[in-house]
mmCIF file of C-alpha atoms and ligand atoms in Angstrom:
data_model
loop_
_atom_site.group_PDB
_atom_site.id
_atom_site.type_symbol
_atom_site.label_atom_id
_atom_site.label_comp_id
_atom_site.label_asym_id
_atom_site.label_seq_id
_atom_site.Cartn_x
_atom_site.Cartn_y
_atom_site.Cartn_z
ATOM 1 C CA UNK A 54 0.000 0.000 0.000
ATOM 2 C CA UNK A 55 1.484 3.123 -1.180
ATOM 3 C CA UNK A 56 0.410 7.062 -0.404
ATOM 4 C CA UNK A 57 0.259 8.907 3.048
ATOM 5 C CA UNK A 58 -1.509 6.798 6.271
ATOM 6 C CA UNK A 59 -2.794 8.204 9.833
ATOM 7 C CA UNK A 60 -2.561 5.839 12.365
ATOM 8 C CA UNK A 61 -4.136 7.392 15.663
ATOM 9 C CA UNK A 62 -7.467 9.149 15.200
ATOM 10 C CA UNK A 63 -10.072 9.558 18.019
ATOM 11 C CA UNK A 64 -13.853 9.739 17.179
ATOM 12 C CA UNK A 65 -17.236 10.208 19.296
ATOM 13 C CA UNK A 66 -16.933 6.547 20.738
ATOM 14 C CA UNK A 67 -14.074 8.425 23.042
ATOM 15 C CA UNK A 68 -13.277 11.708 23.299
ATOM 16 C CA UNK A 69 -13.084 12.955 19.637
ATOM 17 C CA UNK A 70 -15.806 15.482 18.523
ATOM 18 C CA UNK A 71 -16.432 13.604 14.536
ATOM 19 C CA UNK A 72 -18.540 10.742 14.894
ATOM 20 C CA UNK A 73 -16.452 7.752 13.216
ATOM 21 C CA UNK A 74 -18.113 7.860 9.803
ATOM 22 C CA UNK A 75 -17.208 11.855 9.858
ATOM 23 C CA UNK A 76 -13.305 10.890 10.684
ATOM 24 C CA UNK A 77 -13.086 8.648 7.726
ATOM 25 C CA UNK A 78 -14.974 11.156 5.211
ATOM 26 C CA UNK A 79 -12.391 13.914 6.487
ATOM 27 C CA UNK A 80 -9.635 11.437 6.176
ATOM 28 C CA UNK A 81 -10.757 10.495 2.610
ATOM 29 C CA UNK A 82 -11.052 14.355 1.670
ATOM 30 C CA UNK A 83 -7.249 14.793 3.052
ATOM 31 C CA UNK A 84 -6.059 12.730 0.642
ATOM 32 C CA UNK A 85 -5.747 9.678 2.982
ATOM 33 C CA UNK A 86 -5.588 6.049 1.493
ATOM 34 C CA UNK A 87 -5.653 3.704 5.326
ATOM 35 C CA UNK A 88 -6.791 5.216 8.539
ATOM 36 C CA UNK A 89 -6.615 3.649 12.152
ATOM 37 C CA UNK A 90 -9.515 4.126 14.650
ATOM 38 C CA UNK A 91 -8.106 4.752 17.718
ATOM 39 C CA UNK A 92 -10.522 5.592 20.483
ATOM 40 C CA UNK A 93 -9.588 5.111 24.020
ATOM 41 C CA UNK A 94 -10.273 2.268 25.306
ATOM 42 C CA UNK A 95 -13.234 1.457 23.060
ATOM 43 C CA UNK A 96 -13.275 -0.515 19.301
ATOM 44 C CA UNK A 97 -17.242 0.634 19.491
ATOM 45 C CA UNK A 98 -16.415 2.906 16.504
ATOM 46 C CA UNK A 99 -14.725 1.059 14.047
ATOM 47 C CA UNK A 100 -17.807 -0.721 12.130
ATOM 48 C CA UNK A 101 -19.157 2.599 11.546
ATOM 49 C CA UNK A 102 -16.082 3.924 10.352
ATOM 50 C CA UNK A 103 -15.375 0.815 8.506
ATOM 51 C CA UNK A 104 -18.197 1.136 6.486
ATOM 52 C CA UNK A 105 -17.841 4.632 5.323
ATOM 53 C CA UNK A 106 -14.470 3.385 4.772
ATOM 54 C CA UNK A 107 -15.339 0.924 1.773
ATOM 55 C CA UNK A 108 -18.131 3.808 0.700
ATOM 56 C CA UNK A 109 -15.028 6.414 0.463
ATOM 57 C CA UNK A 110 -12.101 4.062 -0.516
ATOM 58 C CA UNK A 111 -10.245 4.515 2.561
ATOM 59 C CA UNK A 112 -9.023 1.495 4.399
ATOM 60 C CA UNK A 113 -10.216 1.082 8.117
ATOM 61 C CA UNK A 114 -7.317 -0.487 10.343
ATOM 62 C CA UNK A 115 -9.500 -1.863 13.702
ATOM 63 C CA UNK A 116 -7.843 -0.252 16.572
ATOM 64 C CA UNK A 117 -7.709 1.175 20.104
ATOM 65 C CA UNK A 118 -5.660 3.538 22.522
ATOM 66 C CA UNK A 119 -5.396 1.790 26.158
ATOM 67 C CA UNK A 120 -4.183 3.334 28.976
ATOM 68 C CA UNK A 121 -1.287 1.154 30.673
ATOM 69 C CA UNK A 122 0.845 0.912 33.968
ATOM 70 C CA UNK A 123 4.631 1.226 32.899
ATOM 71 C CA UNK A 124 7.234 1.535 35.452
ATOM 72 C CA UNK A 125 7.444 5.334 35.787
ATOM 73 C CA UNK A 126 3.341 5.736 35.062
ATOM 74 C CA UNK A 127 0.797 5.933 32.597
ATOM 75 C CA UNK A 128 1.873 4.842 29.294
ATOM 76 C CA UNK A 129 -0.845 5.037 26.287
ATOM 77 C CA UNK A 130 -0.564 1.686 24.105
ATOM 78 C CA UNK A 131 -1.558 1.622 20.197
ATOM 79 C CA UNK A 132 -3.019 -1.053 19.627
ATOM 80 C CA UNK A 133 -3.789 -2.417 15.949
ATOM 81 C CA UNK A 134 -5.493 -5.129 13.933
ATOM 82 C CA UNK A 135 -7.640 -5.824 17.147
ATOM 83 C CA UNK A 136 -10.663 -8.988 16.711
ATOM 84 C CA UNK A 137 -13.947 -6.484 16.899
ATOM 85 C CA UNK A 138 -15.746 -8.945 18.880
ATOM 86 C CA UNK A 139 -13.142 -11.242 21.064
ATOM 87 C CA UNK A 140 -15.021 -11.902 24.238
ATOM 88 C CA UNK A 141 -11.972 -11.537 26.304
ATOM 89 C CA UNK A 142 -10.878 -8.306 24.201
ATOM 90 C CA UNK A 143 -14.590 -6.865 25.016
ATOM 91 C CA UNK A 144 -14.854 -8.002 28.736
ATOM 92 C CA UNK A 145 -11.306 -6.145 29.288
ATOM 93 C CA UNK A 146 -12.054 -2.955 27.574
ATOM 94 C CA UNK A 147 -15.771 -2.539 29.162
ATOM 95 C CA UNK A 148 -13.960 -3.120 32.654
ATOM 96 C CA UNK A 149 -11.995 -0.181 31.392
ATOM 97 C CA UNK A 150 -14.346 2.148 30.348
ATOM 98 C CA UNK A 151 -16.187 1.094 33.981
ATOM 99 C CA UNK A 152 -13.606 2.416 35.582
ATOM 100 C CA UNK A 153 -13.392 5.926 33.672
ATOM 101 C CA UNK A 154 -16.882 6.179 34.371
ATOM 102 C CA UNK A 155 -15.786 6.034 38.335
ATOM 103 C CA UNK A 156 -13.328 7.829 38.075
ATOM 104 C CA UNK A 157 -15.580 10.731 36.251
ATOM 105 C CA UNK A 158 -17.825 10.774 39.177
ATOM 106 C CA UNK A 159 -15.342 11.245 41.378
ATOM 107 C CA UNK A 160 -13.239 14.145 39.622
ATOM 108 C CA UNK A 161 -17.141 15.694 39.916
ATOM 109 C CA UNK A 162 -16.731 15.148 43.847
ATOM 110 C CA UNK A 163 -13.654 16.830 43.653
ATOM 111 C CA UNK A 164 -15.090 19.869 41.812
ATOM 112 C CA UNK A 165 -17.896 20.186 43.653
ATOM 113 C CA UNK A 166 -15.457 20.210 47.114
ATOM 114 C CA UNK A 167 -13.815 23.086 44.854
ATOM 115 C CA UNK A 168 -17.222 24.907 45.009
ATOM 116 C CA UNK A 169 -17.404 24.032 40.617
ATOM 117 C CA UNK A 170 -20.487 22.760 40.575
ATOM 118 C CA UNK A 171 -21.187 20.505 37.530
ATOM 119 C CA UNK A 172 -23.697 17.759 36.973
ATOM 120 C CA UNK A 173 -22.200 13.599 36.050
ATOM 121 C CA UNK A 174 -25.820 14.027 33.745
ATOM 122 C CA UNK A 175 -23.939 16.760 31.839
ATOM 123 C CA UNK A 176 -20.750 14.556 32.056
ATOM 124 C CA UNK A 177 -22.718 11.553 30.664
ATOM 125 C CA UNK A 178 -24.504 13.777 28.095
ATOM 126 C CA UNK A 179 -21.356 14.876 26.315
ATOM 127 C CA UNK A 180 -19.595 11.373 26.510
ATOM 128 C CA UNK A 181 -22.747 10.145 24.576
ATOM 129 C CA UNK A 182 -22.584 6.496 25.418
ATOM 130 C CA UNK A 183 -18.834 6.392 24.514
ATOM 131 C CA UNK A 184 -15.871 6.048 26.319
ATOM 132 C CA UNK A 185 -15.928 8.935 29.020
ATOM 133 C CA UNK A 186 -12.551 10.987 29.789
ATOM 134 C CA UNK A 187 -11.321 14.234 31.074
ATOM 135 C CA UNK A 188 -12.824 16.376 27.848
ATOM 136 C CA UNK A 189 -16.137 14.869 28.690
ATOM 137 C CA UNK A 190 -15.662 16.672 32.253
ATOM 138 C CA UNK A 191 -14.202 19.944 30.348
ATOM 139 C CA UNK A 192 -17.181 19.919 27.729
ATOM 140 C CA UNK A 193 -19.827 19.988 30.717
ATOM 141 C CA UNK A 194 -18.087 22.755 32.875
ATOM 142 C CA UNK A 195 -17.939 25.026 29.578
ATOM 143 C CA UNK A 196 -21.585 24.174 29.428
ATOM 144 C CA UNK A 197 -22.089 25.140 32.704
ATOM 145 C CA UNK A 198 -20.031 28.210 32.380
ATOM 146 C CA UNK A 199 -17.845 27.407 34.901
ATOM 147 C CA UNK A 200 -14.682 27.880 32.121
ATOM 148 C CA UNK A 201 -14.550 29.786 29.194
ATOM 149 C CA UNK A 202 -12.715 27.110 27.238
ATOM 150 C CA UNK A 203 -11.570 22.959 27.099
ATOM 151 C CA UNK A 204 -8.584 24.597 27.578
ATOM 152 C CA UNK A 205 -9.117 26.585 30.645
ATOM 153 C CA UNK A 206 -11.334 23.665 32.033
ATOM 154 C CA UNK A 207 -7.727 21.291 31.910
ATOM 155 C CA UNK A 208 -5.294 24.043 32.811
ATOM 156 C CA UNK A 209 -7.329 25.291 35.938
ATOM 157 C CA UNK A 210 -8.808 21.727 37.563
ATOM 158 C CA UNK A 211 -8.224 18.635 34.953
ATOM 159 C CA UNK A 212 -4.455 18.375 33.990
ATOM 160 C CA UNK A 213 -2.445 15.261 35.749
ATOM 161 C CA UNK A 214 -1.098 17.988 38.566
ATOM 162 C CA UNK A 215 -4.777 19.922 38.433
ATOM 163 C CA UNK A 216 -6.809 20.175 41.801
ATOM 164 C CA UNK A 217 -9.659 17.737 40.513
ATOM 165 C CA UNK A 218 -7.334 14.989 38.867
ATOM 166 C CA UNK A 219 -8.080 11.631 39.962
ATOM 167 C CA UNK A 220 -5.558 9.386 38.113
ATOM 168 C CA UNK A 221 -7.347 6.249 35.810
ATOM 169 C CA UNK A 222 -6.999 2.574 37.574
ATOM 170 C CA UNK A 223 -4.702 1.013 35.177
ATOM 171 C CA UNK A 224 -3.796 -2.419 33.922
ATOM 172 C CA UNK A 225 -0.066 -3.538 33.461
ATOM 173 C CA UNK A 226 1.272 -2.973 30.638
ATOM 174 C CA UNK A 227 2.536 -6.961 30.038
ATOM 175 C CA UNK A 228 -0.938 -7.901 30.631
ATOM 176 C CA UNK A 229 -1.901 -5.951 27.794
ATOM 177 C CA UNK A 230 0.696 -6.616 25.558
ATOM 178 C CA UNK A 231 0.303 -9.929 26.290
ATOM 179 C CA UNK A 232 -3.451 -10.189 24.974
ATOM 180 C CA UNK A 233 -3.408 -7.894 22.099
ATOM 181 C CA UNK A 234 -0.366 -10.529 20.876
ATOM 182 C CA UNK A 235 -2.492 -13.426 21.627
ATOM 183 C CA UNK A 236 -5.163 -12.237 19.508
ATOM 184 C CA UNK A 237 -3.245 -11.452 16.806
ATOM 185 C CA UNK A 238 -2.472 -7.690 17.569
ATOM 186 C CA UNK A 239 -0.081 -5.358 17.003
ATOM 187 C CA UNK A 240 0.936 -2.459 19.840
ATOM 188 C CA UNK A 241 3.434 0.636 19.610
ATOM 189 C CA UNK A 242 3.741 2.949 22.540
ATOM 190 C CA UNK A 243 2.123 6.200 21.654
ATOM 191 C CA UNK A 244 3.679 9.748 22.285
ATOM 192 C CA UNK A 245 6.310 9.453 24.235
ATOM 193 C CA UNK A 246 7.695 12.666 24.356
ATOM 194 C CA UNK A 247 10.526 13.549 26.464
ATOM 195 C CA UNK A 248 10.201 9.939 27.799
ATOM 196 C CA UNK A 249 11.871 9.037 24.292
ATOM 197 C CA UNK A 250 15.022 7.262 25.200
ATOM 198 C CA UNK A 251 16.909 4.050 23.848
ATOM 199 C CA UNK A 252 17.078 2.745 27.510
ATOM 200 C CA UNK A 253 13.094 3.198 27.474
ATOM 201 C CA UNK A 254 12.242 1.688 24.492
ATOM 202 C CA UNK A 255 14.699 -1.233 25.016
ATOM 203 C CA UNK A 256 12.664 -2.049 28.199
ATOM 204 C CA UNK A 257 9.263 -1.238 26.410
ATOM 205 C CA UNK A 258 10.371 -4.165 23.574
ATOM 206 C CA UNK A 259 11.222 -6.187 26.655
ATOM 207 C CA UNK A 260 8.114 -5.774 28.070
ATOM 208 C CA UNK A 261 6.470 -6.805 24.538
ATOM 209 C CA UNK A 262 5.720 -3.371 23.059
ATOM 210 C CA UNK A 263 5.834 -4.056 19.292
ATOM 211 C CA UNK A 264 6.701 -0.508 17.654
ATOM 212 C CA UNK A 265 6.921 3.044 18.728
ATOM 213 C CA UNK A 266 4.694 6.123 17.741
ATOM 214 C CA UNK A 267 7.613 7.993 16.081
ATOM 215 C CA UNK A 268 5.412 11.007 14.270
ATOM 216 C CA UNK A 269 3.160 12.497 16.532
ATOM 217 C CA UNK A 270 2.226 16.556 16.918
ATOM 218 C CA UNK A 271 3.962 16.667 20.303
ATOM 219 C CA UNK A 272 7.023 15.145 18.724
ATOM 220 C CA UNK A 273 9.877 17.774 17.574
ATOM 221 C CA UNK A 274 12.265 17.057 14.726
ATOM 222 C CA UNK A 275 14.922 15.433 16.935
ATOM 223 C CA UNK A 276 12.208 13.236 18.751
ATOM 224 C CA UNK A 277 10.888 11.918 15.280
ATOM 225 C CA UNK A 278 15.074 11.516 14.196
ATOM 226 C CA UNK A 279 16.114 9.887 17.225
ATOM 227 C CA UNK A 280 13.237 7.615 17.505
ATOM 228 C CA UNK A 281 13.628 6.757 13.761
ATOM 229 C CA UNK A 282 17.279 5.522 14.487
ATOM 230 C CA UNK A 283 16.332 3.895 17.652
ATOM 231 C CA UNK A 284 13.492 1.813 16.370
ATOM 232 C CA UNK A 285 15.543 0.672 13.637
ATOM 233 C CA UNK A 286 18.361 -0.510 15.856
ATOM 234 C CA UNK A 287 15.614 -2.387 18.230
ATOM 235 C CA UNK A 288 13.891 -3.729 15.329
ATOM 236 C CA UNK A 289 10.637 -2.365 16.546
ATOM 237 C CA UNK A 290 8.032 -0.967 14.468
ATOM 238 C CA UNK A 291 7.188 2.211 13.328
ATOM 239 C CA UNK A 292 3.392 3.819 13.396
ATOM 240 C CA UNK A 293 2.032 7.791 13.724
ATOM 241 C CA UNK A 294 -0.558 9.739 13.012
ATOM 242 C CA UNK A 295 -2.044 12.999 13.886
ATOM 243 C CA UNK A 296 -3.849 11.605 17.099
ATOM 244 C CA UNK A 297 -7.056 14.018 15.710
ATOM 245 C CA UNK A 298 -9.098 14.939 18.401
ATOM 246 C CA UNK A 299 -11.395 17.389 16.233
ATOM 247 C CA UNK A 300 -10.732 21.066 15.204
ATOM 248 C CA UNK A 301 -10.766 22.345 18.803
ATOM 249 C CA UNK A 302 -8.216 19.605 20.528
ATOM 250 C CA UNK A 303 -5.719 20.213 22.826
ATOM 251 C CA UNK A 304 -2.723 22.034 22.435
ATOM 252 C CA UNK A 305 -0.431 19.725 21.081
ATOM 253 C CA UNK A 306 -3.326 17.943 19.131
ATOM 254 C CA UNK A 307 -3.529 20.617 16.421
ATOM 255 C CA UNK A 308 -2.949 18.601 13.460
ATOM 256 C CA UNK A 309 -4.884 17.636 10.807
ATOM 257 C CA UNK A 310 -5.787 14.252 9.851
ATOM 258 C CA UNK A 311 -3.265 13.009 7.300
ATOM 259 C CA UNK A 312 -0.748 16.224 7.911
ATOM 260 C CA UNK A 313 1.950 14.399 9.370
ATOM 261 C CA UNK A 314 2.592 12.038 6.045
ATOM 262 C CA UNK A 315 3.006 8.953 7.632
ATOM 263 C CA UNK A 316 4.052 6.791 5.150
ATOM 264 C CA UNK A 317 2.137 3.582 3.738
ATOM 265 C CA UNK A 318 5.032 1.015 4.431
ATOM 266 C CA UNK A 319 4.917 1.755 7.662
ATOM 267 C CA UNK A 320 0.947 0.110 8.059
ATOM 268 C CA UNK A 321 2.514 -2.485 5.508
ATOM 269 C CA UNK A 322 5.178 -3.550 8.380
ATOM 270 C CA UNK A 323 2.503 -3.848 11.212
ATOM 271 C CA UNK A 324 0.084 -5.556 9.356
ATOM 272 C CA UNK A 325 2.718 -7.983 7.890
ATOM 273 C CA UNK A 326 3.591 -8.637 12.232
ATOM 274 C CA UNK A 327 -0.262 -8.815 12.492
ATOM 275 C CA UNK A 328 -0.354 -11.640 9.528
ATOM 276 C CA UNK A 329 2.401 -13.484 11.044
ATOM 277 C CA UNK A 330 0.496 -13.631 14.702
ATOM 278 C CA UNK A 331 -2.705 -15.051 12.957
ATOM 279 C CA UNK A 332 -0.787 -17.562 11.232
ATOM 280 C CA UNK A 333 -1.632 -16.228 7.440
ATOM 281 C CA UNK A 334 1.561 -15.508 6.042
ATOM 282 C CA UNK A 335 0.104 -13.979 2.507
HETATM 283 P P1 AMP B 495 -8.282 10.845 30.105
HETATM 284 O O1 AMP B 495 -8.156 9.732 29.104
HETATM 285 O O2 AMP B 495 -9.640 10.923 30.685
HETATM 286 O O3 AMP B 495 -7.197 10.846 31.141
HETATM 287 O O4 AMP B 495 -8.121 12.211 29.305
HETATM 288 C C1 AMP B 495 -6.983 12.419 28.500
HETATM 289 C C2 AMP B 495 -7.407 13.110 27.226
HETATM 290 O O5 AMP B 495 -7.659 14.465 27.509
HETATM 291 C C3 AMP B 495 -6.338 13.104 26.150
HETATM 292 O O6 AMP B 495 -6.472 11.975 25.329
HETATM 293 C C4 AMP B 495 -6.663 14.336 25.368
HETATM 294 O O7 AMP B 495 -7.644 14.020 24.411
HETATM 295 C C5 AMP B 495 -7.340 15.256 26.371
HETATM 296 N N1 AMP B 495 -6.536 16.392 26.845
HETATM 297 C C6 AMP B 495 -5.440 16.365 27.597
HETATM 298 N N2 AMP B 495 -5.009 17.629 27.857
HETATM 299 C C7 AMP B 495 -5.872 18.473 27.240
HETATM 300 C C8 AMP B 495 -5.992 19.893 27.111
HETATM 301 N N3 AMP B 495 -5.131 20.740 27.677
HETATM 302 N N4 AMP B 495 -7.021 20.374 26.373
HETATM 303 C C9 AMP B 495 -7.898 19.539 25.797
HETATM 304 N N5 AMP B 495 -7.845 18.193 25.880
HETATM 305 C C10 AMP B 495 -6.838 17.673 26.596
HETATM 306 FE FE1 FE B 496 -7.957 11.706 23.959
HETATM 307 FE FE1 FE B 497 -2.837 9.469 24.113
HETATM 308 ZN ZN1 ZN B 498 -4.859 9.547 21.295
#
């Protein structure tokens, strides 16, 4: 597969403001040829999106963002070629999203203790049935008028070292490697930023982590260079993508879908680990 890929997009099944169908129509308008669906912690949109895939003639690459436990923290894990309906797959991410939902209500017990008064029916309202997260919370306090902007709503109570953070329970990173392998899955550790080091991603390979997210906004021309030369000497993969939120995304989310011309040999090499794991070696 030749021409330009994006391989982290989020969509209305998480926290992205395009419902999927909408994030494959914009990707297809960009100039796209394969997307990946990466919501967090969800694969709820990828039929939709696959469908308006073969409509558009843009490929749909089944996929999800989890939030993992690696030594220093959280760690988000790409995680590609996913079964849409494994039992085990399904039971693990809905014991995720159970746990956002938790943790939602209480970052709204923590606002109201901060006198910001806003409503888990709001929070619930503006998560839709998806995946809830921290923009879910921001959404409902701009509602409420308690923040002018997303923006303000993270800088002022949400962000990790905010007054109303409550971090996510999270699973261990080898237990999700681990089962996205056994079912025939592919994983590369998404934006990690400053945490970009040989000595990390030699331990991250160790710990099963197939490939690294090497173009990414957040990730400066060094970054994308060093992890380039890095992932090469590993023999890890390579993925990226714009990790599209929707026009109004966070800070270093201000890409457009397709913008960071991630190349097609790069899905080639995943799915070709993907093949190999399912045991069809065409
Ligand atoms: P959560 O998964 O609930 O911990 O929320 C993390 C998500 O919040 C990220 O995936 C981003 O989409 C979003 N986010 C983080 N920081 C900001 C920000 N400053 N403005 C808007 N969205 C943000
Ligand atoms: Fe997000
Ligand atoms: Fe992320
Ligand atoms: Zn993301």
């Amino acid at each position: 597969m030749t021409g330009v890929v994006d391989l982290h997009l989020h969509s209305t099944a998480s926290d992205g403001e395009a419902n999927p169908g909408e994030v494959v129509r914009r990707a297809a308008e960009a100039g796209v040829t394969a997307v990946a669906l990466t919501d967090h912690d969800t694969l709820d949109g990828v039929s939709e999106a696959a469908d308006v895939g073969v409509s558009v003639g843009v490929r749909v690459v089944p996929g999800c963002e989890f939030s993992v436990k690696a030594w220093w923290g959280e760690l988000h894990l790409l995680g590609y070629f996913l079964p849409a309906d494994h039992p085990e797959l399904n039971r693990f991410l809905a014991t995720q999203r159970d746990g956002r939902v938790k943790r939602a209500e209480e970052i709204v017990r923590r606002l109201s203790d901060l006198g910001v008064r806003v409503s888990m029916e709001s929070v619930r309202r503006h998560a839709a049935g998806g995946s809830i997260g921290r923009p879910h919370v921001a959404r409902a306090l701009v509602d409420a008028a308690k923040v002018a902007s997303v923006n303000e709503a993270f800088d002022r109570y949400l962000s990790d070292d905010g007054p109303a953070y409550v971090p996510k329970p999270l699973p261990e990173l080898e237990v999700v490697t681990s089962l996205v392998s056994r079912l025939g899955g592919v994983t590369s550790a998404a934006h990690l930023k400053e945490r970009a080091t040989l000595r990390t991603l030699s331990r991250l390979r160790q710990e099963g982590v197939d490939g690294v997210e090497v173009l990414h906004p957040s990730h400066d021309d060094g970054t994308v260079s060093r992890l380039r030369a890095w992932s090469a000497d590993l023999e890890m993969l390579k993925s990226g993508g714009s990790d599209w939120h929707g026009d109004q995304g966070a800070p270093d989310h201000r890409r457009s879908i397709g913008a960071l011309r991630v190349p097609g040999e790069w899905l080639e090499a995943l799915e070709r680990l993907h093949r190999k794991r399912v045991g069809s070696e065409s």
